mmCIF file of C-alpha atoms in Angstrom:
data_model
loop_
_atom_site.group_PDB
_atom_site.id
_atom_site.type_symbol
_atom_site.label_atom_id
_atom_site.label_comp_id
_atom_site.label_asym_id
_atom_site.label_seq_id
_atom_site.Cartn_x
_atom_site.Cartn_y
_atom_site.Cartn_z
ATOM 1 C CA MET A 104 -0.019 0.475 -0.506
ATOM 2 C CA SER A 105 1.163 3.896 -0.587
ATOM 3 C CA GLU A 106 0.265 7.425 0.052
ATOM 4 C CA ILE A 107 -1.292 8.826 -2.655
ATOM 5 C CA VAL A 108 -0.017 12.426 -3.132
ATOM 6 C CA ILE A 109 -2.288 14.569 -5.458
ATOM 7 C CA ASP A 110 0.246 18.375 -6.608
ATOM 8 C CA ALA A 111 -1.775 21.089 -8.343
ATOM 9 C CA PHE A 112 -3.905 18.401 -10.377
ATOM 10 C CA THR A 113 -5.610 19.466 -13.174
ATOM 11 C CA VAL A 114 -7.677 18.981 -16.353
ATOM 12 C CA THR A 115 -10.747 19.796 -18.081
ATOM 13 C CA ARG A 116 -13.748 17.446 -19.985
ATOM 14 C CA GLY A 117 -16.190 19.025 -22.069
ATOM 15 C CA THR A 118 -16.157 22.623 -20.618
ATOM 16 C CA PHE A 119 -15.824 21.355 -17.060
ATOM 17 C CA THR A 120 -12.407 21.738 -15.659
ATOM 18 C CA LEU A 121 -10.765 20.827 -12.130
ATOM 19 C CA LYS A 122 -9.248 23.380 -10.103
ATOM 20 C CA PRO A 123 -5.956 23.024 -9.018
ATOM 21 C CA VAL A 124 -6.126 19.994 -6.284
ATOM 22 C CA SER A 125 -3.485 19.447 -4.271
ATOM 23 C CA MET A 126 -4.354 16.746 -1.318
ATOM 24 C CA ASN A 127 -2.803 13.723 0.298
ATOM 25 C CA ILE A 128 -5.003 10.138 1.141
ATOM 26 C CA LYS A 129 -2.343 8.498 3.819
ATOM 27 C CA ASP A 130 -2.085 4.397 3.147
ATOM 28 C CA GLY A 131 -4.755 2.184 4.057
ATOM 29 C CA GLU A 132 -7.249 5.336 5.041
ATOM 30 C CA ILE A 133 -11.176 5.556 3.801
ATOM 31 C CA PHE A 134 -11.503 8.362 1.919
ATOM 32 C CA ALA A 135 -14.655 10.496 1.062
ATOM 33 C CA LEU A 136 -15.079 12.688 -2.870
ATOM 34 C CA LEU A 137 -18.360 14.966 -0.695
ATOM 35 C CA GLY A 138 -19.971 17.109 -3.373
ATOM 36 C CA ARG A 139 -22.796 17.734 -5.457
ATOM 37 C CA THR A 140 -24.524 16.475 -8.272
ATOM 38 C CA GLY A 141 -21.117 17.510 -11.543
ATOM 39 C CA SER A 142 -18.666 18.776 -8.893
ATOM 40 C CA GLY A 143 -15.711 16.620 -10.079
ATOM 41 C CA LYS A 144 -15.613 14.297 -7.534
ATOM 42 C CA THR A 145 -16.125 11.668 -10.531
ATOM 43 C CA VAL A 146 -13.647 13.298 -12.846
ATOM 44 C CA LEU A 147 -11.210 12.936 -9.826
ATOM 45 C CA LEU A 148 -11.736 9.602 -9.795
ATOM 46 C CA GLU A 149 -11.370 9.446 -13.384
ATOM 47 C CA ALA A 150 -8.149 10.764 -13.348
ATOM 48 C CA MET A 151 -6.659 9.224 -10.091
ATOM 49 C CA SER A 152 -7.321 5.954 -11.911
ATOM 50 C CA GLY A 153 -5.484 6.584 -15.314
ATOM 51 C CA MET A 154 -8.603 7.160 -17.571
ATOM 52 C CA PHE A 155 -7.507 10.590 -18.820
ATOM 53 C CA PRO A 156 -4.838 13.100 -18.646
ATOM 54 C CA GLY A 157 -4.123 16.553 -16.111
ATOM 55 C CA ASP A 158 -3.455 19.542 -17.953
ATOM 56 C CA CYS A 159 -1.044 20.105 -15.505
ATOM 57 C CA GLY A 160 0.315 18.409 -11.840
ATOM 58 C CA LYS A 161 0.994 15.620 -10.323
ATOM 59 C CA ILE A 162 -0.381 12.971 -9.122
ATOM 60 C CA LEU A 163 2.100 10.521 -6.610
ATOM 61 C CA TYR A 164 2.237 7.242 -5.329
ATOM 62 C CA ASP A 165 4.900 6.175 -3.171
ATOM 63 C CA GLY A 166 6.687 9.188 -3.875
ATOM 64 C CA ARG A 167 6.291 8.020 -8.168
ATOM 65 C CA ASP A 168 4.941 10.387 -10.912
ATOM 66 C CA ILE A 169 2.277 7.919 -11.978
ATOM 67 C CA THR A 170 0.964 11.263 -14.720
ATOM 68 C CA GLN A 171 1.266 8.985 -17.246
ATOM 69 C CA ILE A 172 0.978 5.657 -16.384
ATOM 70 C CA SER A 173 -1.214 3.537 -17.806
ATOM 71 C CA PRO A 174 -4.541 2.200 -15.461
ATOM 72 C CA GLU A 175 -3.209 -1.224 -15.938
ATOM 73 C CA ASN A 176 -0.604 -0.144 -13.981
ATOM 74 C CA ARG A 177 -1.982 1.379 -11.460
ATOM 75 C CA LYS A 178 -3.045 -1.086 -9.414
ATOM 76 C CA ILE A 179 -6.079 0.978 -8.579
ATOM 77 C CA GLY A 180 -9.053 -0.554 -9.005
ATOM 78 C CA PHE A 181 -11.995 1.613 -9.710
ATOM 79 C CA VAL A 182 -15.649 0.581 -9.696
ATOM 80 C CA TYR A 183 -17.538 2.915 -11.822
ATOM 81 C CA GLN A 184 -21.734 3.562 -10.981
ATOM 82 C CA SER A 185 -23.069 1.787 -12.929
ATOM 83 C CA HIS A 186 -20.526 -0.765 -11.963
ATOM 84 C CA ALA A 187 -19.757 -1.259 -16.117
ATOM 85 C CA LEU A 188 -20.188 -5.216 -16.035
ATOM 86 C CA PHE A 189 -19.886 -7.424 -19.904
ATOM 87 C CA PRO A 190 -23.397 -8.172 -20.637
ATOM 88 C CA HIS A 191 -22.361 -10.970 -22.781
ATOM 89 C CA MET A 192 -20.483 -12.690 -19.953
ATOM 90 C CA LYS A 193 -21.830 -14.556 -16.770
ATOM 91 C CA VAL A 194 -21.003 -13.111 -12.961
ATOM 92 C CA ARG A 195 -17.977 -15.919 -12.784
ATOM 93 C CA GLU A 196 -16.079 -14.615 -16.135
ATOM 94 C CA ASN A 197 -16.882 -11.222 -15.129
ATOM 95 C CA ILE A 198 -14.382 -11.498 -12.401
ATOM 96 C CA ALA A 199 -12.079 -13.118 -14.081
ATOM 97 C CA TYR A 200 -11.332 -11.021 -17.054
ATOM 98 C CA GLY A 201 -9.064 -9.114 -15.026
ATOM 99 C CA LEU A 202 -7.231 -12.444 -14.001
ATOM 100 C CA LYS A 203 -7.254 -14.109 -17.145
ATOM 101 C CA MET A 204 -6.286 -10.645 -18.916
ATOM 102 C CA HIS A 205 -3.024 -10.121 -17.120
ATOM 103 C CA GLY A 206 -2.188 -14.052 -18.009
ATOM 104 C CA CYS A 207 -2.840 -16.142 -14.837
ATOM 105 C CA SER A 208 -3.432 -19.624 -15.132
ATOM 106 C CA ARG A 209 -6.778 -21.321 -15.458
ATOM 107 C CA THR A 210 -6.959 -23.110 -12.315
ATOM 108 C CA GLU A 211 -5.380 -19.485 -10.495
ATOM 109 C CA GLN A 212 -9.065 -17.384 -11.711
ATOM 110 C CA HIS A 213 -11.345 -20.323 -11.103
ATOM 111 C CA LYS A 214 -9.770 -20.965 -7.343
ATOM 112 C CA LYS A 215 -9.474 -16.462 -6.881
ATOM 113 C CA THR A 216 -13.671 -16.112 -8.359
ATOM 114 C CA ALA A 217 -14.712 -18.717 -6.414
ATOM 115 C CA GLU A 218 -12.269 -17.487 -2.845
ATOM 116 C CA LEU A 219 -13.785 -13.301 -4.359
ATOM 117 C CA MET A 220 -17.752 -14.967 -4.773
ATOM 118 C CA ASP A 221 -17.910 -16.378 -1.424
ATOM 119 C CA LEU A 222 -16.927 -13.200 0.480
ATOM 120 C CA LEU A 223 -19.834 -11.488 -1.092
ATOM 121 C CA SER A 224 -22.230 -14.162 -1.059
ATOM 122 C CA ILE A 225 -22.233 -13.376 -4.628
ATOM 123 C CA SER A 226 -21.350 -18.252 -5.670
ATOM 124 C CA HIS A 227 -25.304 -18.893 -6.287
ATOM 125 C CA ILE A 228 -25.606 -16.076 -9.252
ATOM 126 C CA SER A 229 -21.963 -17.164 -10.318
ATOM 127 C CA GLU A 230 -23.878 -18.311 -13.668
ATOM 128 C CA GLN A 231 -26.542 -15.785 -13.900
ATOM 129 C CA TYR A 232 -25.811 -12.711 -16.636
ATOM 130 C CA PRO A 233 -25.584 -9.101 -15.726
ATOM 131 C CA GLY A 234 -29.485 -7.955 -16.624
ATOM 132 C CA THR A 235 -30.870 -11.235 -14.628
ATOM 133 C CA LEU A 236 -28.638 -9.985 -11.535
ATOM 134 C CA SER A 237 -30.600 -7.111 -8.327
ATOM 135 C CA GLY A 238 -28.647 -3.796 -7.301
ATOM 136 C CA GLY A 239 -27.204 -5.093 -4.773
ATOM 137 C CA GLU A 240 -25.713 -8.633 -6.562
ATOM 138 C CA SER A 241 -24.840 -6.381 -9.424
ATOM 139 C CA GLN A 242 -21.822 -4.222 -6.920
ATOM 140 C CA ARG A 243 -20.839 -7.400 -5.439
ATOM 141 C CA THR A 244 -19.963 -8.726 -9.662
ATOM 142 C CA ALA A 245 -18.282 -5.778 -9.773
ATOM 143 C CA LEU A 246 -16.052 -5.188 -6.083
ATOM 144 C CA ALA A 247 -15.443 -8.746 -7.725
ATOM 145 C CA ARG A 248 -14.640 -8.167 -10.513
ATOM 146 C CA ALA A 249 -12.428 -5.044 -9.122
ATOM 147 C CA LEU A 250 -10.462 -7.004 -6.443
ATOM 148 C CA ALA A 251 -9.525 -10.119 -8.316
ATOM 149 C CA VAL A 252 -6.448 -8.176 -9.770
ATOM 150 C CA THR A 253 -5.031 -7.600 -5.932
ATOM 151 C CA PRO A 254 -4.896 -3.267 -6.286
ATOM 152 C CA GLU A 255 -3.819 -1.517 -3.727
ATOM 153 C CA THR A 256 -5.955 0.755 -3.748
ATOM 154 C CA LEU A 257 -10.283 0.717 -5.077
ATOM 155 C CA LEU A 258 -11.428 4.006 -6.091
ATOM 156 C CA LEU A 259 -15.503 3.571 -5.895
ATOM 157 C CA ASP A 260 -17.900 5.378 -7.721
ATOM 158 C CA GLU A 261 -21.503 6.471 -6.283
ATOM 159 C CA PRO A 262 -21.776 3.028 -4.958
ATOM 160 C CA PHE A 263 -24.106 3.216 -2.865
ATOM 161 C CA SER A 264 -26.636 5.643 -4.919
ATOM 162 C CA ALA A 265 -28.917 2.965 -6.317
ATOM 163 C CA LEU A 266 -29.591 0.572 -3.781
ATOM 164 C CA ASP A 267 -32.591 0.104 -0.975
ATOM 165 C CA TYR A 268 -32.299 1.385 1.439
ATOM 166 C CA THR A 269 -31.577 -2.709 3.186
ATOM 167 C CA THR A 270 -29.064 -3.483 0.366
ATOM 168 C CA ARG A 271 -26.856 -0.229 1.550
ATOM 169 C CA GLN A 272 -26.853 -1.376 5.229
ATOM 170 C CA THR A 273 -25.304 -4.084 3.846
ATOM 171 C CA LEU A 274 -23.000 -3.334 1.124
ATOM 172 C CA TYR A 275 -22.179 -0.763 3.780
ATOM 173 C CA GLN A 276 -20.305 -3.417 6.182
ATOM 174 C CA GLU A 277 -19.137 -5.380 2.669
ATOM 175 C CA ILE A 278 -16.626 -2.102 2.030
ATOM 176 C CA LEU A 279 -15.976 -2.299 6.160
ATOM 177 C CA LYS A 280 -15.385 -6.116 5.118
ATOM 178 C CA ILE A 281 -13.221 -5.844 1.675
ATOM 179 C CA HIS A 282 -11.022 -2.880 3.974
ATOM 180 C CA ASP A 283 -10.092 -4.746 6.742
ATOM 181 C CA ARG A 284 -9.551 -8.224 4.277
ATOM 182 C CA PHE A 285 -7.528 -7.054 2.043
ATOM 183 C CA HIS A 286 -5.461 -3.725 3.664
ATOM 184 C CA CYS A 287 -6.363 -1.645 0.714
ATOM 185 C CA THR A 288 -6.593 1.846 0.260
ATOM 186 C CA ILE A 289 -10.249 2.816 -0.361
ATOM 187 C CA VAL A 290 -11.034 6.332 -2.470
ATOM 188 C CA PHE A 291 -15.575 6.880 -3.097
ATOM 189 C CA VAL A 292 -17.515 9.447 -4.453
ATOM 190 C CA THR A 293 -20.871 9.986 -1.982
ATOM 191 C CA HIS A 294 -22.510 12.640 -1.903
ATOM 192 C CA ASN A 295 -24.941 11.750 0.774
ATOM 193 C CA PHE A 296 -22.896 13.638 4.783
ATOM 194 C CA GLN A 297 -24.302 10.867 6.555
ATOM 195 C CA GLU A 298 -22.419 8.070 4.096
ATOM 196 C CA ALA A 299 -19.676 10.033 4.095
ATOM 197 C CA MET A 300 -19.599 10.215 8.138
ATOM 198 C CA LEU A 301 -19.945 6.380 9.012
ATOM 199 C CA LEU A 302 -17.353 5.066 6.515
ATOM 200 C CA ALA A 303 -14.358 7.590 5.523
ATOM 201 C CA ASP A 304 -11.298 8.934 7.364
ATOM 202 C CA ARG A 305 -11.514 11.941 6.497
ATOM 203 C CA ILE A 306 -13.974 13.771 4.138
ATOM 204 C CA GLY A 307 -13.112 16.363 1.098
ATOM 205 C CA ILE A 308 -14.927 18.346 -0.131
ATOM 206 C CA LEU A 309 -15.531 18.600 -4.177
ATOM 207 C CA LEU A 310 -17.811 22.493 -4.773
ATOM 208 C CA ASP A 311 -17.840 24.019 -8.314
ATOM 209 C CA GLY A 312 -14.814 21.554 -9.786
ATOM 210 C CA GLU A 313 -12.849 23.361 -6.990
ATOM 211 C CA LEU A 314 -11.562 21.745 -3.373
ATOM 212 C CA LYS A 315 -12.313 23.119 -0.818
ATOM 213 C CA THR A 316 -11.123 21.415 2.083
ATOM 214 C CA VAL A 317 -9.917 17.829 3.277
ATOM 215 C CA THR A 318 -12.347 16.914 7.192
ATOM 216 C CA THR A 319 -11.929 14.558 9.286
ATOM 217 C CA ALA A 320 -15.212 12.941 9.735
ATOM 218 C CA SER A 321 -15.768 12.598 12.902
ATOM 219 C CA SER A 322 -15.691 16.688 12.535
ATOM 220 C CA LEU A 323 -17.316 17.039 9.528
ATOM 221 C CA MET A 324 -20.917 19.117 11.191
ATOM 222 C CA GLU A 325 -18.236 19.930 13.624
ATOM 223 C CA GLN A 326 -16.239 22.634 12.411
ATOM 224 C CA ASN A 327 -16.181 25.968 10.519
ATOM 225 C CA TYR A 328 -15.780 26.393 7.201
ATOM 226 C CA SER A 329 -15.962 29.392 4.305
ATOM 227 C CA GLU A 330 -20.119 29.813 3.865
ATOM 228 C CA GLU A 331 -20.871 28.428 1.130
ATOM 229 C CA VAL A 332 -18.714 25.295 2.582
ATOM 230 C CA GLU A 333 -21.727 25.536 5.264
ATOM 231 C CA ASN A 334 -24.140 26.416 3.022
ATOM 232 C CA PHE A 335 -23.657 22.768 1.108
ATOM 233 C CA LEU A 336 -23.947 20.764 4.752
ATOM 234 C CA GLY A 337 -26.602 22.760 5.836
ATOM 235 C CA LYS A 338 -25.712 24.875 8.375
ATOM 236 C CA GLY A 339 -26.207 28.362 6.844
#
């Protein structure tokens, strides 16, 4: 595991500009990016994963500049809000995909896939296709696929937004279990204050493409902020 340092990183995507972001994400912590829809949370997450280059600035991983490193070489797993499962592949095939691409043997693929399905309680749906899955089943499958290649950092884009209350509560515990089991750094995007405070060690607040502050989850509602942040948090 390694600390991630984002140093004056900025990027433009279409008409949206993420203003220079400087922050660190500590080795092994759970970090939440909190903000309104369209504030740049997913753009920052995608940039961290290497999906596109920035305009300027750097992203450092254990002191190494990874700004120009391809996504598959970053030891980072990414789970989109839509889950982005391959519709023509069964659950077990989706999970094994990354292992296959990394040249793992069929025996290793089968073993790792079985272990992850057991961990996330989805062994019973191994032969189903994504189109037949519930929201929770789809989310667990996407998590298993991301974890299959043993990432050091796991990036989650709105991981709970499309789930009902009961399923969300269960998935909260799954995320904490994954964190304890794999000892990985987790960064997740949310617009839910309670969700961020429940799961995260620290929280970064992004508004209109600008990182306004980084604070501990336990003090999110205790500290004083700018008027803009106070209004966002409902304290203004």
